[in-house]
Coordinates of C-alpha atoms and ligand atoms in Angstrom, one line a residue:
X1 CA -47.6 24.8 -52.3
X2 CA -44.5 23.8 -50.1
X3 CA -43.9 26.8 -47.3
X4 CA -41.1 27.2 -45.5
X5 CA -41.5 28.9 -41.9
X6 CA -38.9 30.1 -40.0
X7 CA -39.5 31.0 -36.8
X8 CA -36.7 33.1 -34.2
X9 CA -36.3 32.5 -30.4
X10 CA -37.8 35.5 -29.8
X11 CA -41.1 33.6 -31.2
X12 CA -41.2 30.4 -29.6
X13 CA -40.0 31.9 -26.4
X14 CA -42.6 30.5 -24.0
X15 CA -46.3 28.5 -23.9
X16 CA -48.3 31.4 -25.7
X17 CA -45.6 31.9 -28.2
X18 CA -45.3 28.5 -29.4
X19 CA -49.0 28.1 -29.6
X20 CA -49.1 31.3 -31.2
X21 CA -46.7 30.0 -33.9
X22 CA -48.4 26.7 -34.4
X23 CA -51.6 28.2 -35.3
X24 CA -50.1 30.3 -37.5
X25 CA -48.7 27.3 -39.4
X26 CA -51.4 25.1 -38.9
X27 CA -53.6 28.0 -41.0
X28 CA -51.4 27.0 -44.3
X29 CA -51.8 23.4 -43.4
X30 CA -55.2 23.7 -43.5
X31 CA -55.1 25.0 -46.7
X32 CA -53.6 22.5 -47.9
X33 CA -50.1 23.5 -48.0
X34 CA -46.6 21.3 -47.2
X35 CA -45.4 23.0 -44.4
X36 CA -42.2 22.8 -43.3
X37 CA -41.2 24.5 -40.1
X38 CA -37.6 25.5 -38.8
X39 CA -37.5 27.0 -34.8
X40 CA -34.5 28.5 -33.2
X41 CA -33.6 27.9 -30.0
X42 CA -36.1 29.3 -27.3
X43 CA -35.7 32.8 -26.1
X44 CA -32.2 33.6 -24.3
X45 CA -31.2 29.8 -24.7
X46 CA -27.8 30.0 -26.7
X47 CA -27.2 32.5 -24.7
X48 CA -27.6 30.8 -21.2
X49 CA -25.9 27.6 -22.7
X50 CA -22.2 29.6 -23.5
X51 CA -22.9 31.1 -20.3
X52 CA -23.4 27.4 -18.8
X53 CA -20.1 26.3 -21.3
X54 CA -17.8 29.7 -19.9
X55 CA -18.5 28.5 -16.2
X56 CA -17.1 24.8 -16.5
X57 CA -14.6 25.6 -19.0
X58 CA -13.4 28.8 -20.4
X59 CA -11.6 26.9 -23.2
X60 CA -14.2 24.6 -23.8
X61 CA -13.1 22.7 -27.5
X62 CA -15.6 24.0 -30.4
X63 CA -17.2 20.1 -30.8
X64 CA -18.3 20.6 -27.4
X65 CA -19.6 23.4 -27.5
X66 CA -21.7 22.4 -30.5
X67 CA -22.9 19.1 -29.2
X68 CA -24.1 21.8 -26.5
X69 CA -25.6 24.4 -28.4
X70 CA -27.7 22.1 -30.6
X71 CA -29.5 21.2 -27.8
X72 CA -31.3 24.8 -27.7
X73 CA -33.0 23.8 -30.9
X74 CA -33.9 20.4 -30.5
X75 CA -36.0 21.6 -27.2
X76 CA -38.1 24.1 -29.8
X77 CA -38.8 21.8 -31.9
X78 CA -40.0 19.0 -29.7
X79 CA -42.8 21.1 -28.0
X80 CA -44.0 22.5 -31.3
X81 CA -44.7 19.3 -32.4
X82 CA -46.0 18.7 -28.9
X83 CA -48.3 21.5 -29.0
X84 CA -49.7 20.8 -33.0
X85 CA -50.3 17.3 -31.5
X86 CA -52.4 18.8 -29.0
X87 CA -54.2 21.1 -31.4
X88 CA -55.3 17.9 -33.2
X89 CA -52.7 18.2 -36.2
X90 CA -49.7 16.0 -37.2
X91 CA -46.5 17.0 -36.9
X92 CA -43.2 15.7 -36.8
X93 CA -39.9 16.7 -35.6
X94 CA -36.4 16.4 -36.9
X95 CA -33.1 17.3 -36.1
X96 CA -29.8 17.4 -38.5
X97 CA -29.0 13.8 -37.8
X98 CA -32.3 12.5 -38.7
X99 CA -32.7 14.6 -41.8
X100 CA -29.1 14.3 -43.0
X101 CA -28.3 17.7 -43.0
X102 CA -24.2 17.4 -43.9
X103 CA -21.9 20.3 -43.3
X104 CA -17.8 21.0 -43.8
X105 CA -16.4 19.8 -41.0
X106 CA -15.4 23.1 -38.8
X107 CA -17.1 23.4 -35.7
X108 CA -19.1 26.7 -34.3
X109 CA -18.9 28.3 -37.9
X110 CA -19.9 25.3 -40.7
X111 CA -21.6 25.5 -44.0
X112 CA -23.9 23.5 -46.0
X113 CA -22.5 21.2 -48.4
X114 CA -25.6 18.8 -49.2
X115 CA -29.5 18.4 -47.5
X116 CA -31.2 15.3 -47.9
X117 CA -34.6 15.6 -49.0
X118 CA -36.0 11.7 -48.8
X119 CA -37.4 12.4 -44.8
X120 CA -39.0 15.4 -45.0
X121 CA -40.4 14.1 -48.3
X122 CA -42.0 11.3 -46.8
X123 CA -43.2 13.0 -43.9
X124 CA -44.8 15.9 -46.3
X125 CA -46.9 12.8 -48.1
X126 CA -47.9 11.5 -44.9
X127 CA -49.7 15.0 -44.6
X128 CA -47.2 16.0 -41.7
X129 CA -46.1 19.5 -40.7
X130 CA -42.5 18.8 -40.3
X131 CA -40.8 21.0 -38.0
X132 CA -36.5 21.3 -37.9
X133 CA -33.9 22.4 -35.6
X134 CA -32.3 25.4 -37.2
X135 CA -28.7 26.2 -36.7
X136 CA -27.0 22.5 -36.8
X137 CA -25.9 20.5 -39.3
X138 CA -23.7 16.9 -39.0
X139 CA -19.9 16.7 -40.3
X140 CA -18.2 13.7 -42.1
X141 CA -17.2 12.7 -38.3
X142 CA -21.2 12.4 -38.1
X143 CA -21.1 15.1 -35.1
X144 CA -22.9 18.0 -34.6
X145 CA -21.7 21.3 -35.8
X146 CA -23.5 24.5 -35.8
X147 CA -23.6 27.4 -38.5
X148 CA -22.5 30.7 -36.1
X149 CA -25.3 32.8 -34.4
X150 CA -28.1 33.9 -36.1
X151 CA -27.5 30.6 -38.3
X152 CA -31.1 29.4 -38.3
X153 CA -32.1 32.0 -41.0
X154 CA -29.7 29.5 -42.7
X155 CA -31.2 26.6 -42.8
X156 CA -34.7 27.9 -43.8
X157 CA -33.1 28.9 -47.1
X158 CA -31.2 26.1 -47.5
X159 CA -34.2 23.7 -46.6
X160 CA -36.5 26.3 -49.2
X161 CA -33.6 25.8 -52.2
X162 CA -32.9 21.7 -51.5
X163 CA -37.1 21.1 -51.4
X164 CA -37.7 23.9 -54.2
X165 CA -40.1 25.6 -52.0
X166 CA -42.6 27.5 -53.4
X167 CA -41.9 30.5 -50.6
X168 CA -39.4 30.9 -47.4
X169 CA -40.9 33.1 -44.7
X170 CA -38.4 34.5 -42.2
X171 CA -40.7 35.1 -39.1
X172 CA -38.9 37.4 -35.9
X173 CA -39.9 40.2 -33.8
X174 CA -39.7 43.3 -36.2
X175 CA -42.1 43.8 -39.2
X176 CA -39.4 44.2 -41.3
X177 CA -36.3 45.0 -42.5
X178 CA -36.1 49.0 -41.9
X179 CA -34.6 51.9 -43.7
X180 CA -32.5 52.0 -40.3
X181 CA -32.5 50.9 -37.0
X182 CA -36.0 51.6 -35.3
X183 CA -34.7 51.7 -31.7
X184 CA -31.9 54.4 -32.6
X185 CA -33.9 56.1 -35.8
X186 CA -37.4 56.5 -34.7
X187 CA -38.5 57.7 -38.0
X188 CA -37.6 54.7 -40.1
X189 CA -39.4 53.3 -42.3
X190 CA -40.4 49.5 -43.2
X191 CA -39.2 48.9 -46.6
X192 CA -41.7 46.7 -48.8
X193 CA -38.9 45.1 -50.7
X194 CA -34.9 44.9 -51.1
X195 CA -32.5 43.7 -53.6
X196 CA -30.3 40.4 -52.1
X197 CA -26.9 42.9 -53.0
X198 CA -28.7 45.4 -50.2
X199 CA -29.7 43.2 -48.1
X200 CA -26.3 41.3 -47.7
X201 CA -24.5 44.5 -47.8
X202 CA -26.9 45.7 -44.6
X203 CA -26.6 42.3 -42.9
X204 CA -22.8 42.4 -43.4
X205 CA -22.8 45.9 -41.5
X206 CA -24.5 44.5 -38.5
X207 CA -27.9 45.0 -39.1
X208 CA -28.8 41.8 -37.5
X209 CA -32.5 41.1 -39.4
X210 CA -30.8 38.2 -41.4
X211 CA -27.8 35.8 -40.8
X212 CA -25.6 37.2 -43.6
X213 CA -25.2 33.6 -44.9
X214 CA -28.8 33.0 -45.2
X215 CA -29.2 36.6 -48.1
X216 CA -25.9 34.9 -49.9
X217 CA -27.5 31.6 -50.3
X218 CA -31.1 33.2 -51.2
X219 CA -29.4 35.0 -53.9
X220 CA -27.1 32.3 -55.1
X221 CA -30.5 29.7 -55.7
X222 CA -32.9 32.5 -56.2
X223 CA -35.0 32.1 -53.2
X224 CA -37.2 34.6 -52.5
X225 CA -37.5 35.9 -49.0
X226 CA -40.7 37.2 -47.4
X227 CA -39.2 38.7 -43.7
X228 CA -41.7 39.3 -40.9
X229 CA -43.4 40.1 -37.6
X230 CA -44.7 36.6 -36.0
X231 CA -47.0 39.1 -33.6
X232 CA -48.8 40.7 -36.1
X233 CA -50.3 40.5 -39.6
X234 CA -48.6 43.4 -41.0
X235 CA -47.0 42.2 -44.8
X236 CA -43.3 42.4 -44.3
X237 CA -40.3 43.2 -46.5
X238 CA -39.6 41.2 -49.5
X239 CA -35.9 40.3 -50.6
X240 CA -35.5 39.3 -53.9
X241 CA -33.5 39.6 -56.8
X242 CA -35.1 42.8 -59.1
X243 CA -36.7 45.7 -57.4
X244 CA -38.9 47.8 -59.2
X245 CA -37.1 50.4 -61.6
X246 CA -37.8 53.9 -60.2
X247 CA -36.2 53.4 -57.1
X248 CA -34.4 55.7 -54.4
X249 CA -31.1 56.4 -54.4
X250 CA -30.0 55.0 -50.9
X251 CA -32.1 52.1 -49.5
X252 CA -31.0 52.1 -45.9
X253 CA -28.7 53.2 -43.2
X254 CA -26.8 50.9 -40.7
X255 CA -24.4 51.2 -38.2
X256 CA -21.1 49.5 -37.0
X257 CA -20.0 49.7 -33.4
X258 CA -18.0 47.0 -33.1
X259 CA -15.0 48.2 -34.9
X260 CA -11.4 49.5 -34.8
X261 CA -8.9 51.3 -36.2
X262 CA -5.3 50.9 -35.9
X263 CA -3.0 52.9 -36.9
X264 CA 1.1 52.2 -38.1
X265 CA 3.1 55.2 -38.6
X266 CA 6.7 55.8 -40.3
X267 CA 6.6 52.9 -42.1
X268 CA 9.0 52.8 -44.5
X269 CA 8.3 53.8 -48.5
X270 CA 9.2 51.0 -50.3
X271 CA 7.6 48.2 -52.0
X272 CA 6.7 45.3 -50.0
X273 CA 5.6 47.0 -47.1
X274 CA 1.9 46.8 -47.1
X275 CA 2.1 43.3 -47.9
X276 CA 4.2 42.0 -44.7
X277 CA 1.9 43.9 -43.0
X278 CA -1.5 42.7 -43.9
X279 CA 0.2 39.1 -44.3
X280 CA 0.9 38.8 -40.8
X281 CA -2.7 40.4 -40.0
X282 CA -4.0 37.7 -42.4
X283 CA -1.9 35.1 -41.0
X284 CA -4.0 35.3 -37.5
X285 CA -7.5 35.1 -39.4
X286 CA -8.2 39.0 -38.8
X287 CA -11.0 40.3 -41.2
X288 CA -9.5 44.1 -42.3
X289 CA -12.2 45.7 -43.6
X290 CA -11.1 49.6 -44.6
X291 CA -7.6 49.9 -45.4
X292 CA -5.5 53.3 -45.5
X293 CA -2.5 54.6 -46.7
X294 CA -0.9 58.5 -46.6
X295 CA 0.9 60.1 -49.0
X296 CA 5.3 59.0 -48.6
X297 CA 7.0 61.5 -47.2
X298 CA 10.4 62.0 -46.4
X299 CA 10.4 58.5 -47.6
X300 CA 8.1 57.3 -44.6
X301 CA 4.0 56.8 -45.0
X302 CA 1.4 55.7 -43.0
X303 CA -1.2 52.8 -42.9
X304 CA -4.1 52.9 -40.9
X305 CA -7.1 50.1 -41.1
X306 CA -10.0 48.7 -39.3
X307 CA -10.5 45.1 -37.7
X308 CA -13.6 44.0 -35.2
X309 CA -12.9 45.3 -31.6
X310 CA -12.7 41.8 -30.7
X311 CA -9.3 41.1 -32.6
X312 CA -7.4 44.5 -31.1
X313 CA -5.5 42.7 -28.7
X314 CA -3.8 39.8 -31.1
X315 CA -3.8 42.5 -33.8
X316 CA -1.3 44.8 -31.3
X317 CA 0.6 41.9 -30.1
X318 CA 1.8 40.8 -33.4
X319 CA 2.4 44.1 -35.0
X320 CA 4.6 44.9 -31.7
X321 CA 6.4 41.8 -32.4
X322 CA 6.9 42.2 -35.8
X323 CA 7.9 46.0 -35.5
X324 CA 11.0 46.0 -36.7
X325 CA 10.1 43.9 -39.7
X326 CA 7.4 46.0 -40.8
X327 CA 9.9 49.3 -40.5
X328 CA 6.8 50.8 -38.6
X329 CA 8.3 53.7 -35.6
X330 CA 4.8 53.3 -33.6
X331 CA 1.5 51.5 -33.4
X332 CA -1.2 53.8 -32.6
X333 CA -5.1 52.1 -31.8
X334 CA -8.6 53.5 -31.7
X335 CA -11.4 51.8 -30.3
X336 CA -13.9 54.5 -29.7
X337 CA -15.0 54.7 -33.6
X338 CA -18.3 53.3 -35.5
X339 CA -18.9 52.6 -38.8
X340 CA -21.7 54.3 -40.5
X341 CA -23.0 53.3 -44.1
X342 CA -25.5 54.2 -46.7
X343 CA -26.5 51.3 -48.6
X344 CA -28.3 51.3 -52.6
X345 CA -28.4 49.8 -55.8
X346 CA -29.3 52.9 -57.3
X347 CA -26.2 54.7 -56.5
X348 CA -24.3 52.6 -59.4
X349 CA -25.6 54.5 -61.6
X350 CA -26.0 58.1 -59.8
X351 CA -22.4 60.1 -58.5
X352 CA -23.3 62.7 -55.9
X353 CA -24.1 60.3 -52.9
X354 CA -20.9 60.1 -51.3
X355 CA -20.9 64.1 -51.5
X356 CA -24.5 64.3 -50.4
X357 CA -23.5 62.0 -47.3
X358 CA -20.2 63.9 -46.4
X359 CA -22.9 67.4 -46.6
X360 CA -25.2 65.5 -44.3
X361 CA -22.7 64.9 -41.4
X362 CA -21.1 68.2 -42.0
X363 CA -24.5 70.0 -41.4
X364 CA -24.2 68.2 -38.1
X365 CA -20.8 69.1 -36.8
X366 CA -19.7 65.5 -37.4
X367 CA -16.1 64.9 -38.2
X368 CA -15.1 61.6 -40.6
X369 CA -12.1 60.0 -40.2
X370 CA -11.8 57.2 -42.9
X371 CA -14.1 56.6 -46.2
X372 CA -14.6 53.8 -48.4
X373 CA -16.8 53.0 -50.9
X374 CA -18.3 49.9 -52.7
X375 CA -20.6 49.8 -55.9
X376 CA -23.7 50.1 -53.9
X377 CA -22.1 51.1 -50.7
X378 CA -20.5 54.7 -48.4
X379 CA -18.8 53.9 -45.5
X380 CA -17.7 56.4 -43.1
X381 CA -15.5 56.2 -39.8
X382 CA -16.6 58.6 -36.8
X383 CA -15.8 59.2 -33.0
X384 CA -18.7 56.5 -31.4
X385 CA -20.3 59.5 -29.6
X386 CA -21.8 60.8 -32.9
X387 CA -22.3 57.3 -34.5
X388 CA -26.2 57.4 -33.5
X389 CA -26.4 61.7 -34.5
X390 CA -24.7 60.6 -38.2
X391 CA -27.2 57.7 -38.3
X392 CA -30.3 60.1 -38.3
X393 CA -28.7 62.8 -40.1
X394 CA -27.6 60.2 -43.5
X395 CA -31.1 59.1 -43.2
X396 CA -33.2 61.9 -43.3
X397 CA -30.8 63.7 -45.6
X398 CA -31.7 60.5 -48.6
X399 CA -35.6 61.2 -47.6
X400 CA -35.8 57.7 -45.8
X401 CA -38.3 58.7 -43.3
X402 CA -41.5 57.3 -42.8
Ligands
LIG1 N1 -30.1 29.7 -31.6 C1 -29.0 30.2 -32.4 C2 -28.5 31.6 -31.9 O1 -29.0 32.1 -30.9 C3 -29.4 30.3 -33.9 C4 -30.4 31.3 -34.2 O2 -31.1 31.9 -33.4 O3 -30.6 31.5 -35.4 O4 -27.6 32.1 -32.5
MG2 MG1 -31.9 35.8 -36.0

């Protein structure tokens, strides 16, 4: 069998930790598995390098920054092989240059376009545990770029669908993937498996088990996913494509706090309107993510919508500039709001959840100011005060708890 193991910061953070993780992979090797190995950086290390970046230059150009970031990992992956050396087993490690990992060309947020597999492969025959810096890839410039944070979940999957592994093990500090998030939900529960549509809908609301990227490229080459704890033994969650048939109607629960909502009022009813609007919002590379509109009246409407917190400022400064334009009398913003979701394939074929969410937060004196919906997917819009309260209540209100 070929295994790919994908270890977090939070595993390989110091001595114990990384000796912890090469027994752990030296077990399968032992067995006489392929194992391939991909580390983050240790412990706070991304972290402490912006930190280092922000200090010498606030506006530091993305290349830099990613020839400086891809350090983190290539210091993981060094003493792993460092430390399977000293346990008596051969290991090997690589980085994005020496495999040929080739991404687009934009720094700090690149994509996979093609993995060699000729080095690993001859490493793997030489009976070699080969162990790879997660999170970087090369561009057509042959320099380093990086995949965005969290990206080494990433390049296990990648790495699992180039090699046709026979399974991709996503090791980090939790057992699991929850029904909702432990530290603010105590009763959640570990889920023993997940559809990839769940799981990227849950990742995409900032449930931060998985790099986003990592569930969409699972699901796109049908990789199966095993997620969990590198401290214990316990079995984990498994994401895959079909979950069994009898299944619950919400899966899990997951909040946003790192959203707002801004508001443009008396805007003028005609056609045309929303589209200048969103254009120029579009224009600066602003995600929007729920969009709404009043009723016209007295031939003025309304259009409120939600961006990340972090885009408020530009988001203000060009509607303000553009207010004439746009026909819109005032600009309103709110940045004391959270976005809560309930997240399940089975509610595509079952009405009733959005109404048994809305009954949930009003048995809780919970007010909701904007709703939207996918397929598999109720969002709601609440003050941030009552974002953890609405959390528990949509949870134990779909019988979630452990
Ligand atoms: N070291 C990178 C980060 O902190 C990548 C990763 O951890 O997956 O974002
Ligand atoms: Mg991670």
């Amino acid at each position: 069998m070929l295994i790919v193991k994908k270890f977090g910061g939070s595993s390989v953070a110091d001595k114990e930790r990384i000796f912890n993780v090469a027994e752990r992979c030296i077990e399968d090797y032992r067995k006489g598995h392929d194992v391939i190995v991909v580390l983050s950086a240790m412990g706070k290390t991304t972290d402490q390098l912006i930190a280092k970046a922000e200090d010498i230059n606030p506006l530091a150009p993305k290349r830099e920054m990613d020839m400086l970031l891809a350090t983190g990992e290539q210091v993981s992956v060094a003493l792993m092989a460092m430390a399977m050396n000293s346990l008596g087993v051969p290991a090997v490690s690589l980085n994005a240059f020496q495999v040929q990992m080739h991404t687009t060309s934009t720094y700090s947020n690149s994509r996979f376009k093609r993995i060699d597999s000729e080095r690993i492969r001859h490493e793997l025959d030489n009976r070699r545990i080969v162990i790879i810096t997660g999170f970087q890839g090369i561009n057509k410039y042959d320099d380093y770029t990086t995949l965005g944070r969290g990206g080494s979940d990433t390049t296990a999957v990648a790495l699992a669908a180039a090699l046709h592994a026979d399974a991709c093990e996503i090791y980090t500090d939790v057992e699991g993937v929850y029904t909702a998030d432990p530290r603010v939900v105590p009763n959640a529960r570990k889920m023993k498996e997940i559809s990839y549509d769940e799981m990227l809908e849950l990742a995409s609301l900032g449930a931060k088990v998985l790099h986003n990227r990592s569930v969409e490229m699972a699901k796109k080459y049908g990789v199966q996913l095993v997620v969990r704890s590198s401290l214990n033994r316990a079995p984990g969650t498994v994401v895959k494509e079909a979950v069994k048939m009898e299944r619950m109607l919400v899966s899990g629960v997951a909040v946003d706090k790192n959203t707002a909502r801004i508001s443009v009022i008396g805007l003028t009813d005609e056609p045309g309107i929303a589209f200048k609007l969103f254009s120029l919002i579009a224009k600066s590379k602003i995600n929007v993510d729920m969009i709404l509109q009043s009723v016209g009246r007295d031939g003025t409407k309304d259009i409120s919508f939600t961006i990340p917190r972090g885009d408020v400022r530009e988001a203000l400064d060009i509607l303000e500039d553009n207010k004439n334009r746009i026909t819109a009398q005032k600009i309103e913003c709110e940045e004391n709001i959270a976005k809560v979701s309930v997240v399940g394939a089975g509610m595509a074929s079952n009405p009733g959840v959005a109404a048994k969410m809305f009954e949930a937060l009003y048995n809780v004196g919970i007010n909701i100011k904007m709703i939207s919906t996918s397929e598999i997917r109720v969002s709601v819009i609440v003050d941030s005060k009552d974002a953890d309260k609405a959390m528990q209540a949509a949870h134990d209100s779909f019988g979630l708890e452990d």
